[in-house]
mmCIF file of C-alpha atoms and ligand atoms in Angstrom:
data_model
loop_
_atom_site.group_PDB
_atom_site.id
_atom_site.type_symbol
_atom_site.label_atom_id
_atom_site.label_comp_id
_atom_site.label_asym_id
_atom_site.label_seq_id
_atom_site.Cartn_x
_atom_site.Cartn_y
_atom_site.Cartn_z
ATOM 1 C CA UNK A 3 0.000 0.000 0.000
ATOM 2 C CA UNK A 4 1.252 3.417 -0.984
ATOM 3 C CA UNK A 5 1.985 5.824 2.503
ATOM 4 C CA UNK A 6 1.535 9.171 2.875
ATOM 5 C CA UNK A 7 5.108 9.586 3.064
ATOM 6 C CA UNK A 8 5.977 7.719 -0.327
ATOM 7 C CA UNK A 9 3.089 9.770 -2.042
ATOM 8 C CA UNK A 10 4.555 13.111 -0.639
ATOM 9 C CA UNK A 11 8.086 12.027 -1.520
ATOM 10 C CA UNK A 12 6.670 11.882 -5.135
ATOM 11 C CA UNK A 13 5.306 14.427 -5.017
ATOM 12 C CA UNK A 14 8.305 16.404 -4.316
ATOM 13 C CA UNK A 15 10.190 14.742 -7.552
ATOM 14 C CA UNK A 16 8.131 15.159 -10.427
ATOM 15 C CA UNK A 17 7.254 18.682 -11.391
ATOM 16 C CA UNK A 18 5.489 19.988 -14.422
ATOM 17 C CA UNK A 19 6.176 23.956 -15.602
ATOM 18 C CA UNK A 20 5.367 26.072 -18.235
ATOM 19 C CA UNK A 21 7.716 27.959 -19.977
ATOM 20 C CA UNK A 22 7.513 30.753 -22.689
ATOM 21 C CA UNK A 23 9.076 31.950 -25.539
ATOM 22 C CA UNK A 24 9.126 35.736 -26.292
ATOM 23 C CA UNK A 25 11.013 38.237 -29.027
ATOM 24 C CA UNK A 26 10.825 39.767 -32.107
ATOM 25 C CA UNK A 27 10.353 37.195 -34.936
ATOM 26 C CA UNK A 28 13.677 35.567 -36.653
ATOM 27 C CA UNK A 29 16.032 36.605 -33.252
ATOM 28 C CA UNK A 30 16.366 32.833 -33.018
ATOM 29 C CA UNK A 31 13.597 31.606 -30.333
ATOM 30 C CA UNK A 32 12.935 28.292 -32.141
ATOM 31 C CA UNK A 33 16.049 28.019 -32.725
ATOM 32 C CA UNK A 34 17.430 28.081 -29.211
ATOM 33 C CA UNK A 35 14.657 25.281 -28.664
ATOM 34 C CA UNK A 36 15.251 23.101 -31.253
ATOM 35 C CA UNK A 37 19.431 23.539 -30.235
ATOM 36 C CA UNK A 38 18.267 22.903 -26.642
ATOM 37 C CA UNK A 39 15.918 19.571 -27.384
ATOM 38 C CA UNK A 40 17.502 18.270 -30.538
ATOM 39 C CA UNK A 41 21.152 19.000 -30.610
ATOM 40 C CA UNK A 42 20.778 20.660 -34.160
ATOM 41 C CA UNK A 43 20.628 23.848 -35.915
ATOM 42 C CA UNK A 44 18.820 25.232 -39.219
ATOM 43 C CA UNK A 45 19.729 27.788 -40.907
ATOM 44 C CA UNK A 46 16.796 28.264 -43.170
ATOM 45 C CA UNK A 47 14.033 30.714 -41.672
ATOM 46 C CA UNK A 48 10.937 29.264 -41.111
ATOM 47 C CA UNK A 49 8.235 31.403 -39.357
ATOM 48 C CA UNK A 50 6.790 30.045 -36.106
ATOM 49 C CA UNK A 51 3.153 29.701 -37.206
ATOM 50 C CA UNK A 52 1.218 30.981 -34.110
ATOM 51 C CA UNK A 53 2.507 28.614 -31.524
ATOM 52 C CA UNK A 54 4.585 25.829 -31.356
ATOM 53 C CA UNK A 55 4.326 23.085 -28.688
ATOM 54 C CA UNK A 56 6.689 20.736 -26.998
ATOM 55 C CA UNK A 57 7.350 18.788 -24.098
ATOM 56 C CA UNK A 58 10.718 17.739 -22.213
ATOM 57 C CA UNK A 59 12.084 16.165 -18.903
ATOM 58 C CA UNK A 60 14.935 17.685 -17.272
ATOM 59 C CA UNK A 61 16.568 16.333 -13.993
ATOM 60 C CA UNK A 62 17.258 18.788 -11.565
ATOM 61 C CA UNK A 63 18.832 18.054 -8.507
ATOM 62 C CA UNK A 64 17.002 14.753 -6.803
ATOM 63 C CA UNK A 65 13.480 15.980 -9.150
ATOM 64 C CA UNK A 66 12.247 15.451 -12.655
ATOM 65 C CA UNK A 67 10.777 18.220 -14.080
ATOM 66 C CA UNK A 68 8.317 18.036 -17.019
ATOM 67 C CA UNK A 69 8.643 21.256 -19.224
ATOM 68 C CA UNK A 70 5.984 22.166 -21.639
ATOM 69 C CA UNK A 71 7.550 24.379 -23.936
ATOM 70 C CA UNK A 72 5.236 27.210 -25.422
ATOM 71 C CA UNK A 73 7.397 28.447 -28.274
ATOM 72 C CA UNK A 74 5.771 32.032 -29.568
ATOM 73 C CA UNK A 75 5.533 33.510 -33.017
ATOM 74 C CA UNK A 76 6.964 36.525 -33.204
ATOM 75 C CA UNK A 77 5.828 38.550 -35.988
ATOM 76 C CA UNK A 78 2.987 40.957 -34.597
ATOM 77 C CA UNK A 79 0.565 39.273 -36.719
ATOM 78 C CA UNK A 80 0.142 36.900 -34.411
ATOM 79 C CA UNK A 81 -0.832 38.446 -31.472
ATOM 80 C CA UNK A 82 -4.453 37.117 -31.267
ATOM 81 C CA UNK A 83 -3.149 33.750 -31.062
ATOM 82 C CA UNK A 84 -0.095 34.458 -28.315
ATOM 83 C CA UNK A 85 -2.458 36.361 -25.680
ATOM 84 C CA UNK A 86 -4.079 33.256 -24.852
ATOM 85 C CA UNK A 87 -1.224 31.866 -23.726
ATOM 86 C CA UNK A 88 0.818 33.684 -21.459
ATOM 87 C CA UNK A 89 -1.308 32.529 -18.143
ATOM 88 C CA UNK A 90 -0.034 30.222 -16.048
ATOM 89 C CA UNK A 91 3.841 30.272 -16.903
ATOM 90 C CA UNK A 92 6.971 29.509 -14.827
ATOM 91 C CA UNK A 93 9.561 30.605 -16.941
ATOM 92 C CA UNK A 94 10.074 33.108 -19.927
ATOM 93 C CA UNK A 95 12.924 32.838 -22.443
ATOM 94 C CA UNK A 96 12.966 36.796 -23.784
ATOM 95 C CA UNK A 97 15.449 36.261 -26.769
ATOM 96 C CA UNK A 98 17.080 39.168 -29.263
ATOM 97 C CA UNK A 99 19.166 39.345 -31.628
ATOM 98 C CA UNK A 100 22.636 40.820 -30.996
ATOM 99 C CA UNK A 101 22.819 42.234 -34.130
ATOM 100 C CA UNK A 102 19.865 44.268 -34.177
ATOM 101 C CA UNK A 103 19.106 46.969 -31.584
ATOM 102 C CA UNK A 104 15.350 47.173 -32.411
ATOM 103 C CA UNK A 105 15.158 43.227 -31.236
ATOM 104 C CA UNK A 106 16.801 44.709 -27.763
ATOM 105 C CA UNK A 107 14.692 47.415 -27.296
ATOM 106 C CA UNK A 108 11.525 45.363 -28.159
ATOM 107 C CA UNK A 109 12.214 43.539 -24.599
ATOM 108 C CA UNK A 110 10.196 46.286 -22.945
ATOM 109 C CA UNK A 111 7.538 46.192 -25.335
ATOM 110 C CA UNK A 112 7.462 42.136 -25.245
ATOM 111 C CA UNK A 113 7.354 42.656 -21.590
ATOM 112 C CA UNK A 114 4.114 44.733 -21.536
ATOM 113 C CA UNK A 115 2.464 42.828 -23.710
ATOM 114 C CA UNK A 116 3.018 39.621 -21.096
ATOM 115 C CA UNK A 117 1.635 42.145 -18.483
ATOM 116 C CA UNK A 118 -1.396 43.475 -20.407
ATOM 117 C CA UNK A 119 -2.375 39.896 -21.284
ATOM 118 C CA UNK A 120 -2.023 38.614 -17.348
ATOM 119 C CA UNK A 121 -4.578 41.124 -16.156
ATOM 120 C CA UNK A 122 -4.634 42.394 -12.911
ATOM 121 C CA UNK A 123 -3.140 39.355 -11.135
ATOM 122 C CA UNK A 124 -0.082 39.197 -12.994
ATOM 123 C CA UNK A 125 2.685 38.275 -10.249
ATOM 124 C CA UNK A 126 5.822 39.066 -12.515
ATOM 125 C CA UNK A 127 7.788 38.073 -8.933
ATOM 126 C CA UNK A 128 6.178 34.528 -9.558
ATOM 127 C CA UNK A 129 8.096 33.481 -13.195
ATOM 128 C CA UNK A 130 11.611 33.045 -13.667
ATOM 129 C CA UNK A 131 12.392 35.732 -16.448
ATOM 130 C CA UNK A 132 16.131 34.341 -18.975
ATOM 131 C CA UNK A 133 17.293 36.893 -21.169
ATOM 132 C CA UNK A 134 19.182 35.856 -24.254
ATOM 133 C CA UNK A 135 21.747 37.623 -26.444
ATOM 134 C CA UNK A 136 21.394 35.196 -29.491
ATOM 135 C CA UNK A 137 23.552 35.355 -32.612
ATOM 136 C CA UNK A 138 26.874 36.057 -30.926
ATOM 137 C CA UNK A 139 28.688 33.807 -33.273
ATOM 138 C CA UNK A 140 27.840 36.664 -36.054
ATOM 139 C CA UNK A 141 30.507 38.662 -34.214
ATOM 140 C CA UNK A 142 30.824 41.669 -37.044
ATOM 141 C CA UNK A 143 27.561 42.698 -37.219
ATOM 142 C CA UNK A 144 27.033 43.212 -33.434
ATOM 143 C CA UNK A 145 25.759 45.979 -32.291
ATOM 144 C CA UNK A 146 24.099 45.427 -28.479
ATOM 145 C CA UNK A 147 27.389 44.884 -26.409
ATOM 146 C CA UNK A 148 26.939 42.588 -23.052
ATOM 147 C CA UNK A 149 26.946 45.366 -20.944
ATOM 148 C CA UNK A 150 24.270 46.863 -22.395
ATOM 149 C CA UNK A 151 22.148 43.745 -22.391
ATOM 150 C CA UNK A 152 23.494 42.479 -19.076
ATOM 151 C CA UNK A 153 22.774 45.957 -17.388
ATOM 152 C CA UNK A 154 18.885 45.556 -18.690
ATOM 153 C CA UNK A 155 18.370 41.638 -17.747
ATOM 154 C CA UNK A 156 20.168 42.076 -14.444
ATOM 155 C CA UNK A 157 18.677 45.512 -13.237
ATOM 156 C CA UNK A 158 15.421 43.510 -13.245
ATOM 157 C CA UNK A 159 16.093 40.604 -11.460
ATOM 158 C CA UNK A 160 16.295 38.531 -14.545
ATOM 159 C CA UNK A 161 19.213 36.537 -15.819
ATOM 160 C CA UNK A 162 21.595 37.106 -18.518
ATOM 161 C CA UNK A 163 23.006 34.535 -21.235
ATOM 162 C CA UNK A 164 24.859 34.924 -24.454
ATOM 163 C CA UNK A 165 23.796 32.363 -26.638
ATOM 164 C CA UNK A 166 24.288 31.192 -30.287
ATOM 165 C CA UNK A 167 21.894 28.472 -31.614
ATOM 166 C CA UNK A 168 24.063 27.904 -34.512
ATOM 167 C CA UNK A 169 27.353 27.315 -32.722
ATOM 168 C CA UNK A 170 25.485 25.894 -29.554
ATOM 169 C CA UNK A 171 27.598 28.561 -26.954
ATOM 170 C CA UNK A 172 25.654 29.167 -23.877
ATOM 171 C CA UNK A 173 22.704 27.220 -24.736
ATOM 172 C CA UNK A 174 22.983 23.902 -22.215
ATOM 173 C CA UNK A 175 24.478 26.506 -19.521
ATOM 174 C CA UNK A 176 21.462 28.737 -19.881
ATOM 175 C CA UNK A 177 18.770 26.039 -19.980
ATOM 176 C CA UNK A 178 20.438 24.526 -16.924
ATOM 177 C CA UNK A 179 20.088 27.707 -15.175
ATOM 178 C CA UNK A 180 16.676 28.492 -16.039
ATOM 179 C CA UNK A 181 14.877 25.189 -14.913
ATOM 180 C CA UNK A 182 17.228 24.813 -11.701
ATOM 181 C CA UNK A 183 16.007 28.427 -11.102
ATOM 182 C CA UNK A 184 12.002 27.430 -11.759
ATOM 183 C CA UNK A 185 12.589 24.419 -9.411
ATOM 184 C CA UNK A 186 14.329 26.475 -6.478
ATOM 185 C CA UNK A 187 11.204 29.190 -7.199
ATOM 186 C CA UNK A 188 8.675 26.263 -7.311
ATOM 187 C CA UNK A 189 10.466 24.926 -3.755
ATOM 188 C CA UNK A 190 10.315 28.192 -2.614
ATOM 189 C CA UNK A 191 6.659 28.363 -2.459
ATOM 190 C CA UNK A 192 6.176 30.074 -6.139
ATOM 191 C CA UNK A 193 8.137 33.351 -5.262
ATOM 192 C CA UNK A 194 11.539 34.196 -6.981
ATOM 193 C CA UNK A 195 14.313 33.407 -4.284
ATOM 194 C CA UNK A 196 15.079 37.044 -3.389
ATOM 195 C CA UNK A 197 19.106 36.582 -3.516
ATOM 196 C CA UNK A 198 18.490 36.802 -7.199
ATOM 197 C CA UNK A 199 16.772 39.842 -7.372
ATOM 198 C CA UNK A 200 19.203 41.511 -5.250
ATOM 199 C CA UNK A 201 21.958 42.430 -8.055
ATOM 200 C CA UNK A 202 23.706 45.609 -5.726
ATOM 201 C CA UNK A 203 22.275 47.934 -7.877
ATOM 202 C CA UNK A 204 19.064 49.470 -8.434
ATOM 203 C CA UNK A 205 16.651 49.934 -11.684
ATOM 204 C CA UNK A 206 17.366 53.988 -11.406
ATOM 205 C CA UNK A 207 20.975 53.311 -11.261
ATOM 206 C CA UNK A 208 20.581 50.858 -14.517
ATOM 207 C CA UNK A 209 18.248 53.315 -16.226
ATOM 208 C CA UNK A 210 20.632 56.378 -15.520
ATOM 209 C CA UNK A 211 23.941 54.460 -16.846
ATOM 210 C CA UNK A 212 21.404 53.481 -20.271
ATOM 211 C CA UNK A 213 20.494 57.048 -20.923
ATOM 212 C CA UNK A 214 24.228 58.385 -20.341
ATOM 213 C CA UNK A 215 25.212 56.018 -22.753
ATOM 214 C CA UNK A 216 22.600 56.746 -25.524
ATOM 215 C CA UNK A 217 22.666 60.241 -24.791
ATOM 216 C CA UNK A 218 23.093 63.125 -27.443
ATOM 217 C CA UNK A 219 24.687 65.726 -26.214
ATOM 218 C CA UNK A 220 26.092 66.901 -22.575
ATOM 219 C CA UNK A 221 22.571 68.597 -21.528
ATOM 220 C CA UNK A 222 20.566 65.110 -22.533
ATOM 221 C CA UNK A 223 23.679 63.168 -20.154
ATOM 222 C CA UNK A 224 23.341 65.384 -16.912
ATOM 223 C CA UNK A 225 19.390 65.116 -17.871
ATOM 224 C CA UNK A 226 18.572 68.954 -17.888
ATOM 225 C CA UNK A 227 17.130 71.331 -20.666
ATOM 226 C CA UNK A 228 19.432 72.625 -22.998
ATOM 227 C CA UNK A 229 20.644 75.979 -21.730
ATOM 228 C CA UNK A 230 20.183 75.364 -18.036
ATOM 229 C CA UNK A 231 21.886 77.804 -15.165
ATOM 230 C CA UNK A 232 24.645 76.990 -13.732
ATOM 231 C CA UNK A 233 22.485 75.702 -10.560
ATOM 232 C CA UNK A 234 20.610 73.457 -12.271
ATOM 233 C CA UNK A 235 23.912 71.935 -13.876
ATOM 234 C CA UNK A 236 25.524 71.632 -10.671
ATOM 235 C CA UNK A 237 22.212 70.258 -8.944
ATOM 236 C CA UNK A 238 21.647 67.340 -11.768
ATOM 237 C CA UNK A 239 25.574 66.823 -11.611
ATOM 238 C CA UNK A 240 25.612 66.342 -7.570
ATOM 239 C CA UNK A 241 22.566 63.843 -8.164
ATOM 240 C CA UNK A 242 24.763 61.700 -10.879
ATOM 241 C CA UNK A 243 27.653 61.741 -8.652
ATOM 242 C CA UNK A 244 26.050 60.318 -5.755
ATOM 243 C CA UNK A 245 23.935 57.646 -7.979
ATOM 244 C CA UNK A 246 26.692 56.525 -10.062
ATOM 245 C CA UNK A 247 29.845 57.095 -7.595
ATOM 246 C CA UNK A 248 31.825 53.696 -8.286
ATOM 247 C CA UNK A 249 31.974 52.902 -4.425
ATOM 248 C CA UNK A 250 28.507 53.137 -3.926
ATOM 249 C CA UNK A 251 26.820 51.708 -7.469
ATOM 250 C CA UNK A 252 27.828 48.390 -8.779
ATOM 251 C CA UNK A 253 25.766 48.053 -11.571
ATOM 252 C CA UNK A 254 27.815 47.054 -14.602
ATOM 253 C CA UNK A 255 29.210 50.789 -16.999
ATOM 254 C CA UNK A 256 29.256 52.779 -14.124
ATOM 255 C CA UNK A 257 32.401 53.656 -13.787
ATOM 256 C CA UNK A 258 32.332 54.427 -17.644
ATOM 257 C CA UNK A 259 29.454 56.448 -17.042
ATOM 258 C CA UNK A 260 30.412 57.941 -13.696
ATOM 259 C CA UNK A 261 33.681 59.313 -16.063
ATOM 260 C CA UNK A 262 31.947 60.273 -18.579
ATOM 261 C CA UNK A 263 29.834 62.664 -16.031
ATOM 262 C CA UNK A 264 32.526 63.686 -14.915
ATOM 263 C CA UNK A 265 34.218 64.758 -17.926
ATOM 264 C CA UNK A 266 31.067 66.342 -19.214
ATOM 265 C CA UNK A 267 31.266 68.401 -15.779
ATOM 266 C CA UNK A 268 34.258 69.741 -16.583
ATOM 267 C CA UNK A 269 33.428 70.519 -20.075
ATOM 268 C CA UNK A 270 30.376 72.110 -18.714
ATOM 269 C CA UNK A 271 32.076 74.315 -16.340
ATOM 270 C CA UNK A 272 34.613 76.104 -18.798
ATOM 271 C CA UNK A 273 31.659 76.349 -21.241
ATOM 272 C CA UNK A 274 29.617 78.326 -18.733
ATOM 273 C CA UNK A 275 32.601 80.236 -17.620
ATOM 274 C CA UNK A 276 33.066 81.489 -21.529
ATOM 275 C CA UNK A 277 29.458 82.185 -21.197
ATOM 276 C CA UNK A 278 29.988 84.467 -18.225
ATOM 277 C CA UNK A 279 32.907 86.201 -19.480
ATOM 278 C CA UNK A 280 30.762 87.007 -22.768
ATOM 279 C CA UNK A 281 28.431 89.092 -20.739
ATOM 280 C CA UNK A 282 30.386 90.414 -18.334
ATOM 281 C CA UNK A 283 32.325 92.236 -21.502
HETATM 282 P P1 GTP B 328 9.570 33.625 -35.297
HETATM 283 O O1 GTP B 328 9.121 32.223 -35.129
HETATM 284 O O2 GTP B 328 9.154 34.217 -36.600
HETATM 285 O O3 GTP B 328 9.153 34.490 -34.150
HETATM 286 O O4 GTP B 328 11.196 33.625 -35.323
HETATM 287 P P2 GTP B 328 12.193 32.906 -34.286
HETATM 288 O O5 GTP B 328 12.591 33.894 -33.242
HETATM 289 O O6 GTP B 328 11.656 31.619 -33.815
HETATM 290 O O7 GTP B 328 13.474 32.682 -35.205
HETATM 291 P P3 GTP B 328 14.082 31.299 -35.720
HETATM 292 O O8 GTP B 328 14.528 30.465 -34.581
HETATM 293 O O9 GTP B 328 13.163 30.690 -36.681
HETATM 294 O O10 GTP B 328 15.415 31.837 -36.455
HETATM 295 C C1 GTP B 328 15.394 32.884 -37.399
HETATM 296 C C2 GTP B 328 16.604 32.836 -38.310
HETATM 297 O O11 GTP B 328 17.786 33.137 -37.582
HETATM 298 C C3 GTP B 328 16.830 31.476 -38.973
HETATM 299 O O12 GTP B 328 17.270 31.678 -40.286
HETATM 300 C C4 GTP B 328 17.925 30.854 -38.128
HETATM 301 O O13 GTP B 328 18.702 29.939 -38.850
HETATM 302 C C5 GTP B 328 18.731 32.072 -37.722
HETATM 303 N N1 GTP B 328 19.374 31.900 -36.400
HETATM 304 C C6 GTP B 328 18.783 31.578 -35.234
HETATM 305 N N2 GTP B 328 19.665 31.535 -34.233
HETATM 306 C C7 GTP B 328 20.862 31.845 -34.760
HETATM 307 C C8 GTP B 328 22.187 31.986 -34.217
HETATM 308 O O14 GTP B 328 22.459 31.822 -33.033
HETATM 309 N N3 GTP B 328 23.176 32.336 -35.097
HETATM 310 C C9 GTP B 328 22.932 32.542 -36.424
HETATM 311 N N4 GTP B 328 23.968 32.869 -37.202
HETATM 312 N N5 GTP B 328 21.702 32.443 -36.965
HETATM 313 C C10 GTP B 328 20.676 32.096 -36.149
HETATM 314 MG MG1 MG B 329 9.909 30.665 -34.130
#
């Protein structure tokens, strides 16, 4: 006869999760799936059609975990047929395309779509959230660096991989990671285990170090209009400094972008200091 005890031993070591694919359409999501499940690559394109489904078993640690893999279309067409199926996951692989910047900054967009579609009781502290860089074998046409994309995965709590599907780099690692990471969230009564979310830095520190890196010009860095007074200048600039200083902010660029406030600074000052002399003449 089966005891309570051999039923809730079991219990604890089979698991079934749901995991997600999101991303612009040709970054590689398939891909990264079929790499993942069948040890192959191909390099003709063919369009996810709506959704593809499939179905693996992972060991992790002393459990078995059953993974049904929702695989996502991309292309905005079909939207209709994605919303219905964002409820109820575990995991979400968010994948772009190293060599196109409109694949990274579609994350946020992908991101609010998953939200929108949830409704109101979307717990985004409940799913595991695995960002790839895909394509990295296509080294010369990069254009997202890993800081960049590491800065935007890890400032959310989310992890980071660099991945190629063609060459197979980072795929096995980042799988690995992602279901050992659903199981320890699944163990850990469906919240994310809060030592990952705590990366030493926060989102306005991430945010900050992204705009001083896209910014134009030294008004759009210290984040006042163009033409501000000399107080303004000084007030954004004592903000930056204490945000970004490297011994207080971690967060991957900012030191680069603490310099690069600081050299603005200086710039700023002598360029103000003409300005002064011009009307005191
Ligand atoms: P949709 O289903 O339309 O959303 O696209 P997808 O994101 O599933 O893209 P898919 O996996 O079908 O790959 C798109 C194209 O990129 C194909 O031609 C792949 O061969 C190619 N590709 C995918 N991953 C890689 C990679 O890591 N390196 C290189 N060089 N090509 C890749
Ligand atoms: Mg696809």
């Amino acid at each position: 006869m089966e005891t309570t005890a051999t039923k809730r031993r079991d219990n604890k070591k089979s698991l079934r999760v749901k995991v997600i694919s999101l991303g612009n359409a040709e970054v590689g999501k398939s891909c990264i799936i079929k790499r993942y499940c069948e040890k192959r690559f191909v390099p003709k394109y063919l369009a996810t059609i709506g959704i593809d489904y499939g179905v693996t078993k992972v060991q992790v640690r002393d459990r078995e975990i059953k993974v049904n893999i929702f695989d996502m279309a991309g292309h905005p067409f079909f939207y209709e047929v994605r919303n219905e199926f964002y409820k109820d996951s575990q995991g979400v692989l968010l994948v772009y395309d190293v060599g196109l910047r409109e694949s990274f900054d579609a994350l946020d967009s992908w991101l609010g779509e998953m939200k929108q579609e949830m409704g109101s009781q979307a717990n985004m502290d409940s799913i595991v959230f695995i960002v790839c860089a895909n394509k990295v074998d296509l080294t010369k046409r990069r254009v997202v660096d890993e800081g960049e994309g590491r800065l935007w995965a890890e400032s959310r709590g989310f992890h980071y991989f660099e991945t190629s599907a063609q060459s197979g780099e980072g795929i096995n690692e980042m799988f690995q990671a992602f279901f050992s990471s659903i199981t320890d969230m699944c163990e850990n009564g469906g919240k994310r285990p809060v030592s990952e979310v705590s990366v030493g830095f926060t989102k306005e520190q991430a945010d900050t170090i992204r705009r001083i890196r896209n910014s134009k010009d030294s008004w759009d860095m210290l984040g006042v209009k163009p033409g501000a007074t000399r107080e303004e200048v000084n007030k954004a600039y004592r903000k930056l400094a204490v945000l970004l200083h490297p011994d207080k902010c971690v967060a991957p660029g900012s030191e680069d972008a603490f310099k690069a406030v600081v050299e603005q600074e200086e710039h700023q000052e002598e360029h103000l200091e003409e300005h002064q002399e011009e009307h005191l003449e």
